[in-house]
PDB file of C-alpha atoms in Angstrom:
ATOM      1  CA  UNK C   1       0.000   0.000   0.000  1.00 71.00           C
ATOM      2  CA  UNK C   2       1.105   3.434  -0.516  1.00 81.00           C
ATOM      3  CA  UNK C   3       2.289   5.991   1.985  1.00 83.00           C
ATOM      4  CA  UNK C   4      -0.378   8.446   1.350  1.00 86.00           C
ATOM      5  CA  UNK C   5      -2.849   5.816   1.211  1.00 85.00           C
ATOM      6  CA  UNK C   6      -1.904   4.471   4.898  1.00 85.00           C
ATOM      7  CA  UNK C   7      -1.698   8.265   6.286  1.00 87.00           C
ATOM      8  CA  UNK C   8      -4.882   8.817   5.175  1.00 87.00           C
ATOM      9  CA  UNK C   9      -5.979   5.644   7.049  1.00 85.00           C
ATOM     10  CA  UNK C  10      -3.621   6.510   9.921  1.00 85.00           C
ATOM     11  CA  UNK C  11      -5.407  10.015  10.376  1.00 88.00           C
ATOM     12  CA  UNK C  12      -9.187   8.378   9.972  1.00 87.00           C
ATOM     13  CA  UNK C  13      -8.437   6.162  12.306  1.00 86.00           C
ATOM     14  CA  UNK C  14      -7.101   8.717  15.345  1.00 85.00           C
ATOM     15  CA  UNK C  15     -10.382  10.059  14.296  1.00 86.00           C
ATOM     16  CA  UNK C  16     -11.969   7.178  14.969  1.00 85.00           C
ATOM     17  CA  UNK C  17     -13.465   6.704  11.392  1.00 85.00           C
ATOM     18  CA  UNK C  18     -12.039   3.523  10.275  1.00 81.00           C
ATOM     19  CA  UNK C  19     -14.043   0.672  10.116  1.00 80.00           C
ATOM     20  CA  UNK C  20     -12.704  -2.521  12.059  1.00 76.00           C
ATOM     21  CA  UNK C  21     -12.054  -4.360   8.545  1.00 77.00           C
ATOM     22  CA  UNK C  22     -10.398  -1.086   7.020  1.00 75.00           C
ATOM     23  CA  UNK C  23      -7.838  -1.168  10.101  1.00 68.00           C
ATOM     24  CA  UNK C  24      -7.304  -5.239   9.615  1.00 65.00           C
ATOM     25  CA  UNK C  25      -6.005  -4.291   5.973  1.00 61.00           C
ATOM     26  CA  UNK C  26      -3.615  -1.633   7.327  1.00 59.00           C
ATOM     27  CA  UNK C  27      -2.176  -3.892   9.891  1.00 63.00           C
ATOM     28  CA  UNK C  28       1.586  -4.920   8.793  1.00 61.00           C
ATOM     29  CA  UNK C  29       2.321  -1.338   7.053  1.00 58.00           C
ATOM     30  CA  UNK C  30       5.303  -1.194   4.831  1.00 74.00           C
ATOM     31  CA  UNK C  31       6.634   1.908   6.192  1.00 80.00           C
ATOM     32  CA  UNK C  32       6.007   1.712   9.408  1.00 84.00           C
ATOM     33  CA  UNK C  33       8.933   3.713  10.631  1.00 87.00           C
ATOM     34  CA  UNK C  34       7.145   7.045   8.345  1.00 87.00           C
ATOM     35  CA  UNK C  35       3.998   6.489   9.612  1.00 87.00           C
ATOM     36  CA  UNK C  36       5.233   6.231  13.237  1.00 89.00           C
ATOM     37  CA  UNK C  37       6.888   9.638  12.669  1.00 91.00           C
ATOM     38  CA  UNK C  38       3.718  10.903  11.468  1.00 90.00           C
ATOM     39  CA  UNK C  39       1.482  10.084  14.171  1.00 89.00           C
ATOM     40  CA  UNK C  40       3.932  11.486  16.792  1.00 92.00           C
ATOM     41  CA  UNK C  41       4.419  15.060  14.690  1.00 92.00           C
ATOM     42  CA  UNK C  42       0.239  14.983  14.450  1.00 91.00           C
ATOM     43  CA  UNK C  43       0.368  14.430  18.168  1.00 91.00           C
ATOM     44  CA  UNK C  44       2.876  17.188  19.092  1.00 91.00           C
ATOM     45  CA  UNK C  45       1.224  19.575  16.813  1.00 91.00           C
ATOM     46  CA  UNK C  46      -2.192  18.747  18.691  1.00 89.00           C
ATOM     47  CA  UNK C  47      -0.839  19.168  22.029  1.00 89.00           C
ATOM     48  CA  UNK C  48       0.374  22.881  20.892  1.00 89.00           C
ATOM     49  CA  UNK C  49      -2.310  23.951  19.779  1.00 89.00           C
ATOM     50  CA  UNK C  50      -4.268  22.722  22.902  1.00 87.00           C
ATOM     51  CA  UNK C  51      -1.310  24.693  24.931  1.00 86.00           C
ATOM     52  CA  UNK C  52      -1.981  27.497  23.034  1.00 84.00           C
ATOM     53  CA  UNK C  53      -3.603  30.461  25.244  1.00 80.00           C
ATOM     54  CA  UNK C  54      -6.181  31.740  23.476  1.00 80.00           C
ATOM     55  CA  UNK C  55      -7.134  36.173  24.677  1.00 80.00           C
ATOM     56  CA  UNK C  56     -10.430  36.007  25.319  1.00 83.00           C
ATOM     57  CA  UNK C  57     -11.802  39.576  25.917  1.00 84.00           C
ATOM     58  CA  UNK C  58     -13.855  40.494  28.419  1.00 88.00           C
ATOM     59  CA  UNK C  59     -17.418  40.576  27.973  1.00 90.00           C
ATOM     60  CA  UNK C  60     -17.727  44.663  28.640  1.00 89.00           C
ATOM     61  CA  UNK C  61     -15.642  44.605  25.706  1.00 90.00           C
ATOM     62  CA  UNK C  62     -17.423  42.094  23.288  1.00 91.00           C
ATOM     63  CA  UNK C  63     -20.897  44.046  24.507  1.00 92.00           C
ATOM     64  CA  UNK C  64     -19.097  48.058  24.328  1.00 92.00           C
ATOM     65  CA  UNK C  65     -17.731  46.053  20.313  1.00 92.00           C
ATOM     66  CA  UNK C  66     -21.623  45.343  19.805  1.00 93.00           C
ATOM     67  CA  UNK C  67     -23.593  48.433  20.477  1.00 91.00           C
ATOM     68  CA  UNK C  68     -20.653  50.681  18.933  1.00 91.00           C
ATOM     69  CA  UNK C  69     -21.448  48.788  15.974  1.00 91.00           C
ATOM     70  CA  UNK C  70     -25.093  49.337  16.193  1.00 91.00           C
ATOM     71  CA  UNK C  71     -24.754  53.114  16.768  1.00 90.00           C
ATOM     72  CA  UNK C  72     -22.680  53.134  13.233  1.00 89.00           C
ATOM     73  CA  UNK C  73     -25.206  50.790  11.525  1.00 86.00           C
ATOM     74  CA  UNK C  74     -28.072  53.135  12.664  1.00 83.00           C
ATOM     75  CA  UNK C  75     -25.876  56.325  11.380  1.00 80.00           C
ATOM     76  CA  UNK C  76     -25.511  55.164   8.073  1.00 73.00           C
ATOM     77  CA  UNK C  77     -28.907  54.409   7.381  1.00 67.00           C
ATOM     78  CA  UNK C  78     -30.167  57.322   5.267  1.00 65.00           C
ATOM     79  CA  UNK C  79     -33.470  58.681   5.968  1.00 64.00           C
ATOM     80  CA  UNK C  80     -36.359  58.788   3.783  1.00 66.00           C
ATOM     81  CA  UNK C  81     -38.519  61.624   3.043  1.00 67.00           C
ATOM     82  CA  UNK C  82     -41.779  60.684   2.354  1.00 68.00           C
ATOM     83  CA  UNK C  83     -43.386  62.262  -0.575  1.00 73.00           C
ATOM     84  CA  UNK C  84     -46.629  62.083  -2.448  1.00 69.00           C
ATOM     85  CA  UNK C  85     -44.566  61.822  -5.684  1.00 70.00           C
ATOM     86  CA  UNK C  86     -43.059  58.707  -4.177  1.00 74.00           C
ATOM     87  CA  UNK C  87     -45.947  57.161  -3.885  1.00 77.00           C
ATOM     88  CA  UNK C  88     -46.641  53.880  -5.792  1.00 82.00           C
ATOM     89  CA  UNK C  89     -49.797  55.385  -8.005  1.00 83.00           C
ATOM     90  CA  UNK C  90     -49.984  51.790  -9.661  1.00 86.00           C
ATOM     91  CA  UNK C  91     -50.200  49.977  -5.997  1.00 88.00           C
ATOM     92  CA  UNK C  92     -52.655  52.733  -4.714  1.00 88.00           C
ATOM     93  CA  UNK C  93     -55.344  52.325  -8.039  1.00 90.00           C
ATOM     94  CA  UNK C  94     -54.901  48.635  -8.171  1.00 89.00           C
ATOM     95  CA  UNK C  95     -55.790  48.817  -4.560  1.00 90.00           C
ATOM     96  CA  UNK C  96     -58.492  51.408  -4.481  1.00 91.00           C
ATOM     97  CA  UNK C  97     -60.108  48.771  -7.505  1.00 91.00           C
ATOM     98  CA  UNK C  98     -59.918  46.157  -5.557  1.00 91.00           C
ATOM     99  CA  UNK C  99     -61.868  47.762  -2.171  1.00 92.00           C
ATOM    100  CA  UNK C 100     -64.459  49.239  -5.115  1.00 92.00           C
ATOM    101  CA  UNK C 101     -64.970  45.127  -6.128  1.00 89.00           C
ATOM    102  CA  UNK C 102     -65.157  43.858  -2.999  1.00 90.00           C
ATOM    103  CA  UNK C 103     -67.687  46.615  -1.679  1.00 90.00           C
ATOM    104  CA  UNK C 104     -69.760  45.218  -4.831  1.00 88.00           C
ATOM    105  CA  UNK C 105     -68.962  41.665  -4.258  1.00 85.00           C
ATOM    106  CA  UNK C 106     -70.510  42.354  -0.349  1.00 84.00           C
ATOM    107  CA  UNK C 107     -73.581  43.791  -1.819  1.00 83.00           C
ATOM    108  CA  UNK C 108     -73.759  40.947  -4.263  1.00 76.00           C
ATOM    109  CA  UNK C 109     -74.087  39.108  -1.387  1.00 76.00           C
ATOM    110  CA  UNK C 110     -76.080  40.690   0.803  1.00 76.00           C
ATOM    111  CA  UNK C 111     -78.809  41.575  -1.454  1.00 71.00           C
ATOM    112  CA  UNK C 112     -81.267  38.755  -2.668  1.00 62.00           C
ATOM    113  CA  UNK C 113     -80.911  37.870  -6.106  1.00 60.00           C
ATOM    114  CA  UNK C 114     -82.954  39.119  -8.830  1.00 58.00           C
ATOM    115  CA  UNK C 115     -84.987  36.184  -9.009  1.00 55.00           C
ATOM    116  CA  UNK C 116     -85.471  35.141  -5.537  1.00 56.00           C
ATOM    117  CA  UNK C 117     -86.600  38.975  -5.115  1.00 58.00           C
ATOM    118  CA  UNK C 118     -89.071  37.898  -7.514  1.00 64.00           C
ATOM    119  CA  UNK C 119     -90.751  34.860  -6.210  1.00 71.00           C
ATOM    120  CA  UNK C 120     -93.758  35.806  -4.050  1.00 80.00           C
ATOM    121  CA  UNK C 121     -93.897  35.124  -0.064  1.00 87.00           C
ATOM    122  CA  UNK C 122     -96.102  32.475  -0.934  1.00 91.00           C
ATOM    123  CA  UNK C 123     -95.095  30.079  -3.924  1.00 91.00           C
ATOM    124  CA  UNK C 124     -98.391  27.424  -4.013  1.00 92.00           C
ATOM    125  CA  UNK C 125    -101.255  26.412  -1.204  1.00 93.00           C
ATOM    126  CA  UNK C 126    -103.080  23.702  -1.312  1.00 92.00           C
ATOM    127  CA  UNK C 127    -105.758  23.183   0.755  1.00 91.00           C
ATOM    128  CA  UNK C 128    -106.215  19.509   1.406  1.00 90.00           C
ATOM    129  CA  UNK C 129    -109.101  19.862   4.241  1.00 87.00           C
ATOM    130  CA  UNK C 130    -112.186  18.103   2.722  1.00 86.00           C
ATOM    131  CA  UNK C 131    -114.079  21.119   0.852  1.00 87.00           C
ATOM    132  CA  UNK C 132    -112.132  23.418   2.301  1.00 88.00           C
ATOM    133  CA  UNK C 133    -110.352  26.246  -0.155  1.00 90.00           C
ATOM    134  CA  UNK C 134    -107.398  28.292   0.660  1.00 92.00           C
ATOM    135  CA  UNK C 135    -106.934  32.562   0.434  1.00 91.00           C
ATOM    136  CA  UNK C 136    -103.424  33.440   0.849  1.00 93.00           C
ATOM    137  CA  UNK C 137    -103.147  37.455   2.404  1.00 90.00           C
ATOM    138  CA  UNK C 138     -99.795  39.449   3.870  1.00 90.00           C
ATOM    139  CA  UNK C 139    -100.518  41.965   5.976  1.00 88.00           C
ATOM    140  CA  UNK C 140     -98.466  45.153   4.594  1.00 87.00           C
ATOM    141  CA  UNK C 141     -98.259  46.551   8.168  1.00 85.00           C
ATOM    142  CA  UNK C 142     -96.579  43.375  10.154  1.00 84.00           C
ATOM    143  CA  UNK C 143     -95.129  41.523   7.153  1.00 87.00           C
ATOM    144  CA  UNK C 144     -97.376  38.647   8.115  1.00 90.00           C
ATOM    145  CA  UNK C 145     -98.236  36.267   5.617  1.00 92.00           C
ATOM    146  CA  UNK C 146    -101.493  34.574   6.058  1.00 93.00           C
ATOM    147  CA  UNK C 147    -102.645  31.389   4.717  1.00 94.00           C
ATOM    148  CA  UNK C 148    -106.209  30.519   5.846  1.00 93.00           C
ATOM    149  CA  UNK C 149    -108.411  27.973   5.244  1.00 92.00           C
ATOM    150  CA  UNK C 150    -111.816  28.506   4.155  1.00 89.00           C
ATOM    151  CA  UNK C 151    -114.605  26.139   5.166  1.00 84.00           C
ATOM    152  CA  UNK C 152    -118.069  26.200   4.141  1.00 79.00           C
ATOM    153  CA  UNK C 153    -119.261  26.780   8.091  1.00 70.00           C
ATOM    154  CA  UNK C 154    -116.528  29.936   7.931  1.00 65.00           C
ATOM    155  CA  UNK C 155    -119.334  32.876   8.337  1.00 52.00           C
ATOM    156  CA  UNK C 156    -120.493  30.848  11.534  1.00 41.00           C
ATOM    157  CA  UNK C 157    -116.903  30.409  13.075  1.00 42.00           C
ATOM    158  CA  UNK C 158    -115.208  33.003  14.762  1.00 43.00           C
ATOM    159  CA  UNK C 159    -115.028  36.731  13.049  1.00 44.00           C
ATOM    160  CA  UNK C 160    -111.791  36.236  10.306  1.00 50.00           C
ATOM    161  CA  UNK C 161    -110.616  39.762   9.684  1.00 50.00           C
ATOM    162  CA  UNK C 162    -109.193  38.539   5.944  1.00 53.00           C
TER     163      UNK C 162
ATOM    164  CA  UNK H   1     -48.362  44.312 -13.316  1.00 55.00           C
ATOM    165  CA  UNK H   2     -48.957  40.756 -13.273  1.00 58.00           C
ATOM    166  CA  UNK H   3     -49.304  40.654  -9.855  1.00 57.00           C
ATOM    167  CA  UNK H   4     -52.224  43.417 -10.087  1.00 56.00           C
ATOM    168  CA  UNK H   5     -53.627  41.552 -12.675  1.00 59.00           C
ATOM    169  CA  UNK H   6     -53.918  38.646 -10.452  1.00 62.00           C
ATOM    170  CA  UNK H   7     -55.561  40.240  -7.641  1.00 58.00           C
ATOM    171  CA  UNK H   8     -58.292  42.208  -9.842  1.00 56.00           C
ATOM    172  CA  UNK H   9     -58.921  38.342 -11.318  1.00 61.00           C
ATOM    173  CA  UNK H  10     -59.044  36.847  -7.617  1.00 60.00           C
ATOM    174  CA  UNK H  11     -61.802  39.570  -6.740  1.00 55.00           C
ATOM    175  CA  UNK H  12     -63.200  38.932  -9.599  1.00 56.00           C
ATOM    176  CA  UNK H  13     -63.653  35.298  -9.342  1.00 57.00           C
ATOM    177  CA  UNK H  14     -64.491  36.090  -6.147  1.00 56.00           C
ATOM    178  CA  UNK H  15     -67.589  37.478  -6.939  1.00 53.00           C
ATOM    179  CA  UNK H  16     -68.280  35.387  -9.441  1.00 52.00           C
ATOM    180  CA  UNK H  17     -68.019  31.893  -7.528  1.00 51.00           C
ATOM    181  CA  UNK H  18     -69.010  32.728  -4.388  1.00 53.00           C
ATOM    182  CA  UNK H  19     -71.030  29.769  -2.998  1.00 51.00           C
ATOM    183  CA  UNK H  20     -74.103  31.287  -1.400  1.00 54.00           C
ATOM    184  CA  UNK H  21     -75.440  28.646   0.724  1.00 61.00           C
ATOM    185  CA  UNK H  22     -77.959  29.662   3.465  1.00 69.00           C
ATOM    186  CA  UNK H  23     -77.079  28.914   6.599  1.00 83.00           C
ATOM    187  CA  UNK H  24     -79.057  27.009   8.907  1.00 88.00           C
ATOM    188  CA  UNK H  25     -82.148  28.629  10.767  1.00 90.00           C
ATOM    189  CA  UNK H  26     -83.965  27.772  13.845  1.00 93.00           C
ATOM    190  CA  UNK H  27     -88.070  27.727  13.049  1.00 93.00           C
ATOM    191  CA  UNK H  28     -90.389  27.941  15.518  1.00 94.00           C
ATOM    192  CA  UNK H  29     -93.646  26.428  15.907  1.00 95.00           C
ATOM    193  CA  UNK H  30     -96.734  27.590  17.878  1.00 95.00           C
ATOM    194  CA  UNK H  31    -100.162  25.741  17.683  1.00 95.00           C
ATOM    195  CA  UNK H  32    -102.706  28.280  18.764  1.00 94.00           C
ATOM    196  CA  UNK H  33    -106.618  28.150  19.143  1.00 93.00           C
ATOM    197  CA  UNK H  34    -108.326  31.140  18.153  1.00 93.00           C
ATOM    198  CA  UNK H  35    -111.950  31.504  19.062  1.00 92.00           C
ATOM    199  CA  UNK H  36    -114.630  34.233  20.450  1.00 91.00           C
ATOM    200  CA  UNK H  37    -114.753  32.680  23.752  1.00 87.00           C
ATOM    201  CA  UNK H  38    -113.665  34.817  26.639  1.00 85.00           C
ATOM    202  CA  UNK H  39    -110.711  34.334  28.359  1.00 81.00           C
ATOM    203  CA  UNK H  40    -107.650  35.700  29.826  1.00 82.00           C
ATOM    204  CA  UNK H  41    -104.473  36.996  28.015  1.00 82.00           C
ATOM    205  CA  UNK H  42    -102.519  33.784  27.226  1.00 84.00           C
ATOM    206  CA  UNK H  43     -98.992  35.397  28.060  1.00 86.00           C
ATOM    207  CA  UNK H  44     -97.117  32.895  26.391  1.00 88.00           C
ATOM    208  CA  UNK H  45     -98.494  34.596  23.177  1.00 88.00           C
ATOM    209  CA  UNK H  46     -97.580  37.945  23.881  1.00 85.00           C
ATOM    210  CA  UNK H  47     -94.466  37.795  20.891  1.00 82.00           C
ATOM    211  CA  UNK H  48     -97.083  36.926  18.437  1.00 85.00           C
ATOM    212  CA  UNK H  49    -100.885  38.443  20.103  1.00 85.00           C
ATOM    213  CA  UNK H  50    -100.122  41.357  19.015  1.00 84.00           C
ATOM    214  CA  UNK H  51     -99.371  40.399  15.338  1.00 85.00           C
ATOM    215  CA  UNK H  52    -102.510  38.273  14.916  1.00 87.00           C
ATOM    216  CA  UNK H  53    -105.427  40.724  16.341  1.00 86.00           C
ATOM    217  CA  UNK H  54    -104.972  42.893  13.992  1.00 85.00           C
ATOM    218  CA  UNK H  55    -105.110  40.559  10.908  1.00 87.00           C
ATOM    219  CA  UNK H  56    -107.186  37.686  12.056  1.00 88.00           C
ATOM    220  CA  UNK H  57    -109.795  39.623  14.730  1.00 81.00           C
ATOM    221  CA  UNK H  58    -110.756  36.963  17.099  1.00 90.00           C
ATOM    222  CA  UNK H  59    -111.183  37.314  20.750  1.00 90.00           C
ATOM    223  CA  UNK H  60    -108.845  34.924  21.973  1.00 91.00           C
ATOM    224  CA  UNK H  61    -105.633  33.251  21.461  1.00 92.00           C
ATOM    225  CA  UNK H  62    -104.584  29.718  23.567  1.00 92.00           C
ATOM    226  CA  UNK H  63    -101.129  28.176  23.165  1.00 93.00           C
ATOM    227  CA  UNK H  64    -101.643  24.508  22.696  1.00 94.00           C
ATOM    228  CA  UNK H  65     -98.230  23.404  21.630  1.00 94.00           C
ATOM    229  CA  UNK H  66     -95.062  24.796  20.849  1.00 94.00           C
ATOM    230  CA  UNK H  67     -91.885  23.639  19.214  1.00 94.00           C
ATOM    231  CA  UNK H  68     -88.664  24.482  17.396  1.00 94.00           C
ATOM    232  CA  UNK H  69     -86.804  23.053  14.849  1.00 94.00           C
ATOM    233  CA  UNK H  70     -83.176  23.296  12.786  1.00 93.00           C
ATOM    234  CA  UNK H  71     -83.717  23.460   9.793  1.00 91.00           C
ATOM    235  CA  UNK H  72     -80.272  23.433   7.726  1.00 90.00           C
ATOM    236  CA  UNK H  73     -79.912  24.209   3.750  1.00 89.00           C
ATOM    237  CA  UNK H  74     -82.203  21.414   1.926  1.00 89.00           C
ATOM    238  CA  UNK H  75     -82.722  19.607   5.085  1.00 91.00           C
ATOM    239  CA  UNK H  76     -86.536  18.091   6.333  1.00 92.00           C
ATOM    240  CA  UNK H  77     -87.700  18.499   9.640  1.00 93.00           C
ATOM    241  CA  UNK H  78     -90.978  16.940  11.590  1.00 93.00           C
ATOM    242  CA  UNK H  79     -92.267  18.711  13.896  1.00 93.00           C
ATOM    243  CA  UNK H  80     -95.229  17.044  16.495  1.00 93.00           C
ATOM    244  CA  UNK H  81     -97.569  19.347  18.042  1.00 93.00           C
ATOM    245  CA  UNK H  82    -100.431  18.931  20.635  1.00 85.00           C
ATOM    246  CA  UNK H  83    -103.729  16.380  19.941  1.00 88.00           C
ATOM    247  CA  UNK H  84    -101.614  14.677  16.745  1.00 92.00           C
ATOM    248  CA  UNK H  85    -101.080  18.163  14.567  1.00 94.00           C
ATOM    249  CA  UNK H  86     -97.528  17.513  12.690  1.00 94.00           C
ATOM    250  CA  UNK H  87     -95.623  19.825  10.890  1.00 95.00           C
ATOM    251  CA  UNK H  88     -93.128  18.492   8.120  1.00 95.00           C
ATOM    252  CA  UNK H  89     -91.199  20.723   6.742  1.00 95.00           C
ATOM    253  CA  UNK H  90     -88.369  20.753   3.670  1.00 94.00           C
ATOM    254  CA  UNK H  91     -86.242  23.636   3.159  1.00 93.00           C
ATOM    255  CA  UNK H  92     -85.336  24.318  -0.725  1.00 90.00           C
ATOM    256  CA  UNK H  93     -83.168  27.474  -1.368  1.00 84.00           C
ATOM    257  CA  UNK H  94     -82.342  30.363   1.270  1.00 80.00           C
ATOM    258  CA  UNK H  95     -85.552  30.529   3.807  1.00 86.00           C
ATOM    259  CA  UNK H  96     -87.850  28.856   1.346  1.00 91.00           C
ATOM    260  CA  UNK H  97     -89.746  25.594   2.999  1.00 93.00           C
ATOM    261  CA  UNK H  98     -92.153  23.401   2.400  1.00 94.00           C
ATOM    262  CA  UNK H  99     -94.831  22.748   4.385  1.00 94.00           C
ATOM    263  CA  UNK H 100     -97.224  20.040   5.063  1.00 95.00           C
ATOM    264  CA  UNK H 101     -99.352  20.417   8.157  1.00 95.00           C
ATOM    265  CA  UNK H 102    -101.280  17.119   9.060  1.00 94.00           C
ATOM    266  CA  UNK H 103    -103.590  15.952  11.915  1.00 93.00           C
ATOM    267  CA  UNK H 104    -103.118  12.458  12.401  1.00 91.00           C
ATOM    268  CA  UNK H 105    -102.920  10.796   8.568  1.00 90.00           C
ATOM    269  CA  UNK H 106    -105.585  13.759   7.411  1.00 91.00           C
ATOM    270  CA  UNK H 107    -103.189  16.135   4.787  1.00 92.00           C
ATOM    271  CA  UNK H 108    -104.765  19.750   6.326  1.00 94.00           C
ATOM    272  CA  UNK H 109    -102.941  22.134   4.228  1.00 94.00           C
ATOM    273  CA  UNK H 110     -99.272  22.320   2.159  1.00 94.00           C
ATOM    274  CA  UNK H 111     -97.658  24.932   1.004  1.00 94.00           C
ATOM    275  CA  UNK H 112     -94.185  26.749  -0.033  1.00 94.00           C
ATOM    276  CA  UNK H 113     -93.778  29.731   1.638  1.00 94.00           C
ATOM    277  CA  UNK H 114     -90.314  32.100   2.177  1.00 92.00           C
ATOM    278  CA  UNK H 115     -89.879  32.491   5.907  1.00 92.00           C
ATOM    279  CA  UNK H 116     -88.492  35.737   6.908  1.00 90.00           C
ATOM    280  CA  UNK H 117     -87.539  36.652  10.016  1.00 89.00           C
ATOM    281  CA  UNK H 118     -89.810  39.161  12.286  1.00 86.00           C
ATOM    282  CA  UNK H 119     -92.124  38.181   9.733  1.00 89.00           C
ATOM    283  CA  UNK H 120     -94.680  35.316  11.108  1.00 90.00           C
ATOM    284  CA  UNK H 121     -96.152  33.148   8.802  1.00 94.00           C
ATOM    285  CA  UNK H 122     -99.446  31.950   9.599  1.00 94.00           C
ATOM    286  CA  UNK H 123    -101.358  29.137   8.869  1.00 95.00           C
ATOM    287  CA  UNK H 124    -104.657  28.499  10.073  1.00 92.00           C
ATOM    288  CA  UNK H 125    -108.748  28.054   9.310  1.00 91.00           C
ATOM    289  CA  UNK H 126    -108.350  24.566  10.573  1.00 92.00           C
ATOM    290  CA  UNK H 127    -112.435  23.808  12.617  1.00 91.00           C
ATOM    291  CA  UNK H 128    -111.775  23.181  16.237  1.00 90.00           C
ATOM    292  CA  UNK H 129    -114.963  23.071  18.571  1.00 88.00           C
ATOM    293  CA  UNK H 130    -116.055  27.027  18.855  1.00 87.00           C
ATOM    294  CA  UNK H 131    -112.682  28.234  17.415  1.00 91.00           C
ATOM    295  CA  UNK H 132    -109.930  27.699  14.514  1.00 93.00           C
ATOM    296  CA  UNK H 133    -106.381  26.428  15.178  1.00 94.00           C
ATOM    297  CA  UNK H 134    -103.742  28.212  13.951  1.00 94.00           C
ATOM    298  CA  UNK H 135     -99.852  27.423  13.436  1.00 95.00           C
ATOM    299  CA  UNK H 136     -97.474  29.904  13.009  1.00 94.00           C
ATOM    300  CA  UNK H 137     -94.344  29.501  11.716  1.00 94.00           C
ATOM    301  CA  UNK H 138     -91.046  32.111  12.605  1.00 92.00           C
ATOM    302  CA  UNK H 139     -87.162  32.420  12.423  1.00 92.00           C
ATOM    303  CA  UNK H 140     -85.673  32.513  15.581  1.00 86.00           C
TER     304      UNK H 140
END
């Protein structure tokens, strides 16, 4: 196997990525003695950089670094004059339309239809009481509808205003 | 522009498709006697007493039965009232129903009628000893 091929194998397995049949393979390396020299520079190069102190500024520093930031964002924003002539005339017709339909679509809805307005309170009567016949009358002042029965004993019963 | 375009369709459409399906409504029932007999105010009348003096001119109104109903879009109701008196009623489009009043298997009277709300329909002329029965029909 070639070098490269068994450093790359060396490094994935300190990272714990070679599979159990991948390090069998490896096992018996041909150079040995380069690989061994590798592992121990990867290791020394580790354990400096884990030495390493790293400055870590304080937090009144990181949070005085933040809002100075801010402040500068916040200057360079530019302020906008509002005009009329900046106004989006296509926006404001389209949506001036659109309230103008949908006040006319509420109507639409609202108001009975042209032919429902034209059916009559009362569609049909029958009157199925043996020789009975029936009057149909609405009352203009209540809104009543009335749908009475007449009976050939009628002028005898009871004083029917209709 | 396109996106205006869109909208103005949408509304359009809108208006256009809009299903219109009535929504359900309560109806209430009241069986009433009417005669020229004397008697005292019936106050469970008093919502509709004053509606039926002035049309029908009797002397007195009794409460016999009373009932209420839900009656959705296109949906049939039955509705049983005092002494075997049964309403059945079918609702077609918006407050539109159907009615069949019966006493026992004896058809009285059918009819289609538009109910309206704070607008009673009344049905009535039906012989009953001295007096008439009456049914009137309202949206809750």
């Amino acid at each position: 196997m070639k070098l490269e091929k068994q450093l790359e194998q060396l490094s994935r397995k300190r990272d714990g990525e070679l599979r159990p049949h991948e390090a069998e393979l490896g096992q018996g390396a041909e150079h040995a003695a380069e690989l061994a020299e590798a592992e121990r520079a990867w290791t020394e190069v580790g354990e400096l950089l884990r030495n390493q102190a790293i400055p870590v500024p304080p937090a009144e520093v990181v949070w005085n670094n933040v809002r100075r930031e801010l402040r500068q964002i916040s200057g360079r924003r530019p302020e906008r004059k509002v005009s009329v002539f900046d106004w989006n005339w296509g926006w404001l017709a389209a949506s001036a339309i659109v309230l103008i339909l949908l006040g006319f679509v509420g109507v639409r809805l609202m108001l009975p239809t042209t032919a429902d307005a034209a059916i009559p309170r009362v569609e049909w009567v029958e009157a199925e009481l043996p020789g009975s016949s029936a009057m149909v009358y609405e009352d203009e002042a209540s809104g009543a509808v009335v749908i009475w029965l007449m009976t050939p004993e009628e002028g005898t019963v009871g004083e029917a205003g209709i | 522009m396109k996106v205006i375009a869109g909208i103005l369709f949408a509304v359009f459409l809108l208006g256009v498709v809009t299903p219109t399906e009535a929504a359900p409504m309560e109806v209430e029932a009241m069986l009433i006697l009417a005669s020229n007999e004397p008697a005292p105010l019936d106050r469970r009348l008093e919502r509709v007493d004053y509606l039926l003096r002035p049309v029908l001119r009797f002397e007195t109104y009794r409460l016999l039965a009373q009932s209420s109903v839900i009656l959705p879009d296109g949906a049939s109701a039955t509705v049983a009232l005092e002494d075997g008196h049964v309403l059945y009623l079918q609702r077609g489009k918006k407050n539109r129903v159907e009615v069949t009043w019966q006493r026992g298997d004896t058809r009285l009277l059918s009819t289609g009628v538009g109910l309206e709300r704070n607008k009673p329909t009344i049905l009535g002329g039906v012989p009953q000893g001295e007096g008439r029965l009456i049914v009137t029909l309202m949206i809750k």
